[in-house]
Amino acid sequence: MTERKRIIVGVAGGIAAYKAATVVRQLTEAGHSVRVVPTESALRFIGAATFEALSGNPVRAGVFEDVHEVPHVRIGQSADLVVVAPATADLLARAVAGRADDLLTATLLTARCPVLFAPAMHTEMWLHPATVDNVATLRRRGSIVMEPASGRLTGADTGAGRLPEAEEISTLAHLLLDRGDALPYDLAGVKVLVTAGGTREPIDPVRFIGNRSSGKQGFAMARVMAQRGAEVTLIAGNTAGLIDPAGVDVVHVGSAAQLRDAVSKHAPDVNVLVMAAAVADFRPAHLATNKIKKGPDAAGDPTIELVRNDDVLAGAVRARTDGQLPNMKAIVGFAAETGDANGDVLFHARAKLKRKGCDLLVVNAVGDNRAFEVDHNDGWLLSADGTEAAMEHGSKTLIASRIVDAIAAFLRTSDG
């Protein structure tokens, strides 16, 4: 059962304020005590009654209500996490200046817990030097400022500055609670390529060979690395139902060959490759142009001849060794393993690490509702230098953050 935490959801005055209702609902349904602290302008977009109904707590915007409880001090002092969604350009500026002219900004000054800002504003405002400086200042002070999504804004405008989806905000909020500390912004300037999801190898226009990978772990890797400052490109295979992570360039592919080609295209420009995708080992040797029939006129049972797909991970390692990837500093592989008569999961994982030649290998034991198609994970992190670390059971986002911790440490070591 999730430990009940005290979460403050601050809501600033922007059109995206209505999306905060979903954030409040998701955090409340997760079992936390949620209190909403809006600005006066936020209440012009969505009423206090909505937030009170969703959170079960009173909603106040000013410092002169319930004065005997000293709310401008007590709310921030008692919080385990503060989430501001949306965080407008004005709210970010006031937070940087240390203003305390309403209950939300006063709460931000008294909070000693992690603070998460989810920005929402027009692209011109997000890219303005004043906002850029304000975001940098907040991050330097230890606050987490999410990368906004790109897409439709107010009116006909589109671009960067869209509020991330509620699920992304609540997912990052839960990560901060699980970690128990702030998420470091330590990957600025690092270019990362992540693969995720399973590939599908077509048999005919209807059928394919696939696997059970949902892409959740790879998406979590991309999401965490982007929020730690990396410039991330995500190559996504079959990831039905997943939300493209905010601040990430996503390339959608289908087959192993398409994924291989996408990796080959993007790998020369990146510093880190994370191969979290479940790439099919085999594909049909021949693609039927028409649907294979099973009716009474079909000529017996069909036979599908398989051929081996290229090993994308091993190919990237070879390319780096041959000098074709001069910018590549770290290559991270993933292995879904089971034990057999020859050895246990770690036995096979160690052999795979040696065979593949990558720098780090994330190992997951699969089967019995483990690793595939679930929201939680565990496993081991193996390094080419022989070190091994167990990763305790947790959300895939928490597992991703632990892996990214190891990648960041590896990069620091390699940089000397």
JSON list of N, CA and C in Angstrom, two decimals, residues 184-229:
[
{"chain": "A", "resi": 184, "resn": "PRO", "atom": "N", "xyz": [18.08, 15.35, -9.66]},
{"chain": "A", "resi": 184, "resn": "PRO", "atom": "CA", "xyz": [19.15, 16.26, -10.09]},
{"chain": "A", "resi": 184, "resn": "PRO", "atom": "C", "xyz": [19.01, 16.64, -11.56]},
{"chain": "A", "resi": 185, "resn": "TYR", "atom": "N", "xyz": [19.39, 17.87, -11.86]},
{"chain": "A", "resi": 185, "resn": "TYR", "atom": "CA", "xyz": [19.41, 18.35, -13.24]},
{"chain": "A", "resi": 185, "resn": "TYR", "atom": "C", "xyz": [20.87, 18.29, -13.69]},
{"chain": "A", "resi": 186, "resn": "ASP", "atom": "N", "xyz": [21.33, 17.07, -13.99]},
{"chain": "A", "resi": 186, "resn": "ASP", "atom": "CA", "xyz": [22.76, 16.83, -14.17]},
{"chain": "A", "resi": 186, "resn": "ASP", "atom": "C", "xyz": [23.14, 16.33, -15.55]},
{"chain": "A", "resi": 187, "resn": "LEU", "atom": "N", "xyz": [22.18, 16.30, -16.49]},
{"chain": "A", "resi": 187, "resn": "LEU", "atom": "CA", "xyz": [22.48, 15.77, -17.82]},
{"chain": "A", "resi": 187, "resn": "LEU", "atom": "C", "xyz": [22.34, 16.83, -18.91]},
{"chain": "A", "resi": 188, "resn": "ALA", "atom": "N", "xyz": [22.35, 18.09, -18.53]},
{"chain": "A", "resi": 188, "resn": "ALA", "atom": "CA", "xyz": [22.27, 19.17, -19.53]},
{"chain": "A", "resi": 188, "resn": "ALA", "atom": "C", "xyz": [23.45, 19.06, -20.48]},
{"chain": "A", "resi": 189, "resn": "GLY", "atom": "N", "xyz": [23.17, 19.14, -21.77]},
{"chain": "A", "resi": 189, "resn": "GLY", "atom": "CA", "xyz": [24.22, 19.04, -22.78]},
{"chain": "A", "resi": 189, "resn": "GLY", "atom": "C", "xyz": [24.50, 17.63, -23.25]},
{"chain": "A", "resi": 190, "resn": "VAL", "atom": "N", "xyz": [23.89, 16.64, -22.60]},
{"chain": "A", "resi": 190, "resn": "VAL", "atom": "CA", "xyz": [24.09, 15.24, -22.99]},
{"chain": "A", "resi": 190, "resn": "VAL", "atom": "C", "xyz": [23.01, 14.84, -23.99]},
{"chain": "A", "resi": 191, "resn": "LYS", "atom": "N", "xyz": [23.41, 14.25, -25.09]},
{"chain": "A", "resi": 191, "resn": "LYS", "atom": "CA", "xyz": [22.46, 13.78, -26.09]},
{"chain": "A", "resi": 191, "resn": "LYS", "atom": "C", "xyz": [22.27, 12.27, -25.93]},
{"chain": "A", "resi": 192, "resn": "VAL", "atom": "N", "xyz": [21.00, 11.86, -25.87]},
{"chain": "A", "resi": 192, "resn": "VAL", "atom": "CA", "xyz": [20.68, 10.47, -25.54]},
{"chain": "A", "resi": 192, "resn": "VAL", "atom": "C", "xyz": [19.74, 9.90, -26.60]},
{"chain": "A", "resi": 193, "resn": "LEU", "atom": "N", "xyz": [19.96, 8.65, -26.95]},
{"chain": "A", "resi": 193, "resn": "LEU", "atom": "CA", "xyz": [19.06, 7.91, -27.83]},
{"chain": "A", "resi": 193, "resn": "LEU", "atom": "C", "xyz": [18.52, 6.71, -27.04]},
{"chain": "A", "resi": 194, "resn": "VAL", "atom": "N", "xyz": [17.20, 6.61, -26.93]},
{"chain": "A", "resi": 194, "resn": "VAL", "atom": "CA", "xyz": [16.55, 5.53, -26.19]},
{"chain": "A", "resi": 194, "resn": "VAL", "atom": "C", "xyz": [15.65, 4.76, -27.15]},
{"chain": "A", "resi": 195, "resn": "THR", "atom": "N", "xyz": [15.70, 3.44, -27.07]},
{"chain": "A", "resi": 195, "resn": "THR", "atom": "CA", "xyz": [14.74, 2.62, -27.81]},
{"chain": "A", "resi": 195, "resn": "THR", "atom": "C", "xyz": [13.78, 1.97, -26.82]},
{"chain": "A", "resi": 196, "resn": "ALA", "atom": "N", "xyz": [12.54, 1.75, -27.25]},
{"chain": "A", "resi": 196, "resn": "ALA", "atom": "CA", "xyz": [11.53, 1.22, -26.33]},
{"chain": "A", "resi": 196, "resn": "ALA", "atom": "C", "xyz": [10.49, 0.42, -27.10]},
{"chain": "A", "resi": 197, "resn": "GLY", "atom": "N", "xyz": [9.86, -0.51, -26.39]},
{"chain": "A", "resi": 197, "resn": "GLY", "atom": "CA", "xyz": [8.76, -1.27, -26.97]},
{"chain": "A", "resi": 197, "resn": "GLY", "atom": "C", "xyz": [9.22, -2.47, -27.77]},
{"chain": "A", "resi": 198, "resn": "GLY", "atom": "N", "xyz": [8.26, -3.28, -28.18]},
{"chain": "A", "resi": 198, "resn": "GLY", "atom": "CA", "xyz": [8.57, -4.45, -28.99]},
{"chain": "A", "resi": 198, "resn": "GLY", "atom": "C", "xyz": [8.45, -4.17, -30.47]},
{"chain": "A", "resi": 199, "resn": "THR", "atom": "N", "xyz": [9.21, -4.90, -31.26]},
{"chain": "A", "resi": 199, "resn": "THR", "atom": "CA", "xyz": [9.07, -4.79, -32.71]},
{"chain": "A", "resi": 199, "resn": "THR", "atom": "C", "xyz": [8.06, -5.83, -33.21]},
{"chain": "A", "resi": 200, "resn": "ARG", "atom": "N", "xyz": [7.51, -5.57, -34.37]},
{"chain": "A", "resi": 200, "resn": "ARG", "atom": "CA", "xyz": [6.56, -6.48, -34.99]},
{"chain": "A", "resi": 200, "resn": "ARG", "atom": "C", "xyz": [7.09, -6.86, -36.37]},
{"chain": "A", "resi": 201, "resn": "GLU", "atom": "N", "xyz": [7.23, -8.16, -36.59]},
{"chain": "A", "resi": 201, "resn": "GLU", "atom": "CA", "xyz": [7.78, -8.67, -37.84]},
{"chain": "A", "resi": 201, "resn": "GLU", "atom": "C", "xyz": [6.64, -9.25, -38.68]},
{"chain": "A", "resi": 202, "resn": "PRO", "atom": "N", "xyz": [6.24, -8.58, -39.76]},
{"chain": "A", "resi": 202, "resn": "PRO", "atom": "CA", "xyz": [5.04, -8.98, -40.51]},
{"chain": "A", "resi": 202, "resn": "PRO", "atom": "C", "xyz": [5.17, -10.35, -41.17]},
{"chain": "A", "resi": 203, "resn": "ILE", "atom": "N", "xyz": [4.07, -11.10, -41.08]},
{"chain": "A", "resi": 203, "resn": "ILE", "atom": "CA", "xyz": [3.96, -12.39, -41.77]},
{"chain": "A", "resi": 203, "resn": "ILE", "atom": "C", "xyz": [3.19, -12.21, -43.07]},
{"chain": "A", "resi": 204, "resn": "ASP", "atom": "N", "xyz": [2.09, -11.48, -42.97]},
{"chain": "A", "resi": 204, "resn": "ASP", "atom": "CA", "xyz": [1.25, -11.14, -44.12]},
{"chain": "A", "resi": 204, "resn": "ASP", "atom": "C", "xyz": [0.60, -9.80, -43.81]},
{"chain": "A", "resi": 205, "resn": "PRO", "atom": "N", "xyz": [-0.31, -9.28, -44.61]},
{"chain": "A", "resi": 205, "resn": "PRO", "atom": "CA", "xyz": [-0.88, -7.96, -44.30]},
{"chain": "A", "resi": 205, "resn": "PRO", "atom": "C", "xyz": [-1.67, -7.89, -42.99]},
{"chain": "A", "resi": 206, "resn": "VAL", "atom": "N", "xyz": [-1.94, -9.04, -42.36]},
{"chain": "A", "resi": 206, "resn": "VAL", "atom": "CA", "xyz": [-2.74, -9.07, -41.14]},
{"chain": "A", "resi": 206, "resn": "VAL", "atom": "C", "xyz": [-1.92, -9.48, -39.92]},
{"chain": "A", "resi": 207, "resn": "ARG", "atom": "N", "xyz": [-1.05, -10.44, -40.06]},
{"chain": "A", "resi": 207, "resn": "ARG", "atom": "CA", "xyz": [-0.40, -11.08, -38.92]},
{"chain": "A", "resi": 207, "resn": "ARG", "atom": "C", "xyz": [1.06, -10.63, -38.78]},
{"chain": "A", "resi": 208, "resn": "PHE", "atom": "N", "xyz": [1.56, -10.83, -37.57]},
{"chain": "A", "resi": 208, "resn": "PHE", "atom": "CA", "xyz": [2.96, -10.49, -37.32]},
{"chain": "A", "resi": 208, "resn": "PHE", "atom": "C", "xyz": [3.49, -11.36, -36.18]},
{"chain": "A", "resi": 209, "resn": "ILE", "atom": "N", "xyz": [4.81, -11.42, -36.09]},
{"chain": "A", "resi": 209, "resn": "ILE", "atom": "CA", "xyz": [5.49, -12.01, -34.93]},
{"chain": "A", "resi": 209, "resn": "ILE", "atom": "C", "xyz": [5.87, -10.86, -34.00]},
{"chain": "A", "resi": 210, "resn": "GLY", "atom": "N", "xyz": [5.49, -10.96, -32.74]},
{"chain": "A", "resi": 210, "resn": "GLY", "atom": "CA", "xyz": [5.78, -9.89, -31.79]},
{"chain": "A", "resi": 210, "resn": "GLY", "atom": "C", "xyz": [6.18, -10.44, -30.44]},
{"chain": "A", "resi": 211, "resn": "ASN", "atom": "N", "xyz": [6.21, -9.57, -29.46]},
{"chain": "A", "resi": 211, "resn": "ASN", "atom": "CA", "xyz": [6.53, -9.98, -28.09]},
{"chain": "A", "resi": 211, "resn": "ASN", "atom": "C", "xyz": [5.70, -9.16, -27.12]},
{"chain": "A", "resi": 212, "resn": "ARG", "atom": "N", "xyz": [5.87, -9.41, -25.84]},
{"chain": "A", "resi": 212, "resn": "ARG", "atom": "CA", "xyz": [5.00, -8.84, -24.83]},
{"chain": "A", "resi": 212, "resn": "ARG", "atom": "C", "xyz": [5.48, -7.49, -24.29]},
{"chain": "A", "resi": 213, "resn": "SER", "atom": "N", "xyz": [6.53, -6.94, -24.85]},
{"chain": "A", "resi": 213, "resn": "SER", "atom": "CA", "xyz": [7.03, -5.67, -24.34]},
{"chain": "A", "resi": 213, "resn": "SER", "atom": "C", "xyz": [6.00, -4.55, -24.53]},
{"chain": "A", "resi": 214, "resn": "SER", "atom": "N", "xyz": [5.76, -3.79, -23.46]},
{"chain": "A", "resi": 214, "resn": "SER", "atom": "CA", "xyz": [4.82, -2.66, -23.53]},
{"chain": "A", "resi": 214, "resn": "SER", "atom": "C", "xyz": [5.52, -1.34, -23.85]},
{"chain": "A", "resi": 215, "resn": "GLY", "atom": "N", "xyz": [6.83, -1.28, -23.63]},
{"chain": "A", "resi": 215, "resn": "GLY", "atom": "CA", "xyz": [7.58, -0.04, -23.82]},
{"chain": "A", "resi": 215, "resn": "GLY", "atom": "C", "xyz": [7.61, 0.85, -22.59]},
{"chain": "A", "resi": 216, "resn": "LYS", "atom": "N", "xyz": [6.96, 0.44, -21.50]},
{"chain": "A", "resi": 216, "resn": "LYS", "atom": "CA", "xyz": [6.86, 1.31, -20.33]},
{"chain": "A", "resi": 216, "resn": "LYS", "atom": "C", "xyz": [8.22, 1.63, -19.72]},
{"chain": "A", "resi": 217, "resn": "GLN", "atom": "N", "xyz": [9.12, 0.63, -19.65]},
{"chain": "A", "resi": 217, "resn": "GLN", "atom": "CA", "xyz": [10.42, 0.89, -19.05]},
{"chain": "A", "resi": 217, "resn": "GLN", "atom": "C", "xyz": [11.25, 1.83, -19.91]},
{"chain": "A", "resi": 218, "resn": "GLY", "atom": "N", "xyz": [11.22, 1.64, -21.23]},
{"chain": "A", "resi": 218, "resn": "GLY", "atom": "CA", "xyz": [11.96, 2.53, -22.11]},
{"chain": "A", "resi": 218, "resn": "GLY", "atom": "C", "xyz": [11.41, 3.94, -22.09]},
{"chain": "A", "resi": 219, "resn": "PHE", "atom": "N", "xyz": [10.09, 4.08, -22.06]},
{"chain": "A", "resi": 219, "resn": "PHE", "atom": "CA", "xyz": [9.50, 5.41, -21.97]},
{"chain": "A", "resi": 219, "resn": "PHE", "atom": "C", "xyz": [9.88, 6.07, -20.66]},
{"chain": "A", "resi": 220, "resn": "ALA", "atom": "N", "xyz": [9.92, 5.30, -19.58]},
{"chain": "A", "resi": 220, "resn": "ALA", "atom": "CA", "xyz": [10.33, 5.86, -18.29]},
{"chain": "A", "resi": 220, "resn": "ALA", "atom": "C", "xyz": [11.78, 6.33, -18.34]},
{"chain": "A", "resi": 221, "resn": "MET", "atom": "N", "xyz": [12.65, 5.59, -19.03]},
{"chain": "A", "resi": 221, "resn": "MET", "atom": "CA", "xyz": [14.04, 6.01, -19.19]},
{"chain": "A", "resi": 221, "resn": "MET", "atom": "C", "xyz": [14.11, 7.33, -19.93]},
{"chain": "A", "resi": 222, "resn": "ALA", "atom": "N", "xyz": [13.38, 7.45, -21.04]},
{"chain": "A", "resi": 222, "resn": "ALA", "atom": "CA", "xyz": [13.40, 8.69, -21.82]},
{"chain": "A", "resi": 222, "resn": "ALA", "atom": "C", "xyz": [12.86, 9.85, -21.00]},
{"chain": "A", "resi": 223, "resn": "ARG", "atom": "N", "xyz": [11.77, 9.62, -20.27]},
{"chain": "A", "resi": 223, "resn": "ARG", "atom": "CA", "xyz": [11.14, 10.67, -19.48]},
{"chain": "A", "resi": 223, "resn": "ARG", "atom": "C", "xyz": [12.08, 11.19, -18.38]},
{"chain": "A", "resi": 224, "resn": "VAL", "atom": "N", "xyz": [12.71, 10.28, -17.66]},
{"chain": "A", "resi": 224, "resn": "VAL", "atom": "CA", "xyz": [13.59, 10.68, -16.56]},
{"chain": "A", "resi": 224, "resn": "VAL", "atom": "C", "xyz": [14.82, 11.41, -17.09]},
{"chain": "A", "resi": 225, "resn": "MET", "atom": "N", "xyz": [15.40, 10.92, -18.17]},
{"chain": "A", "resi": 225, "resn": "MET", "atom": "CA", "xyz": [16.60, 11.55, -18.70]},
{"chain": "A", "resi": 225, "resn": "MET", "atom": "C", "xyz": [16.30, 12.94, -19.24]},
{"chain": "A", "resi": 226, "resn": "ALA", "atom": "N", "xyz": [15.13, 13.12, -19.85]},
{"chain": "A", "resi": 226, "resn": "ALA", "atom": "CA", "xyz": [14.76, 14.45, -20.33]},
{"chain": "A", "resi": 226, "resn": "ALA", "atom": "C", "xyz": [14.56, 15.41, -19.17]},
{"chain": "A", "resi": 227, "resn": "GLN", "atom": "N", "xyz": [13.93, 14.96, -18.11]},
{"chain": "A", "resi": 227, "resn": "GLN", "atom": "CA", "xyz": [13.70, 15.83, -16.97]},
{"chain": "A", "resi": 227, "resn": "GLN", "atom": "C", "xyz": [14.98, 16.09, -16.18]},
{"chain": "A", "resi": 228, "resn": "ARG", "atom": "N", "xyz": [16.03, 15.33, -16.44]},
{"chain": "A", "resi": 228, "resn": "ARG", "atom": "CA", "xyz": [17.34, 15.61, -15.83]},
{"chain": "A", "resi": 228, "resn": "ARG", "atom": "C", "xyz": [18.21, 16.44, -16.77]},
{"chain": "A", "resi": 229, "resn": "GLY", "atom": "N", "xyz": [17.63, 16.93, -17.87]},
{"chain": "A", "resi": 229, "resn": "GLY", "atom": "CA", "xyz": [18.33, 17.89, -18.72]},
{"chain": "A", "resi": 229, "resn": "GLY", "atom": "C", "xyz": [18.85, 17.36, -20.02]}
]
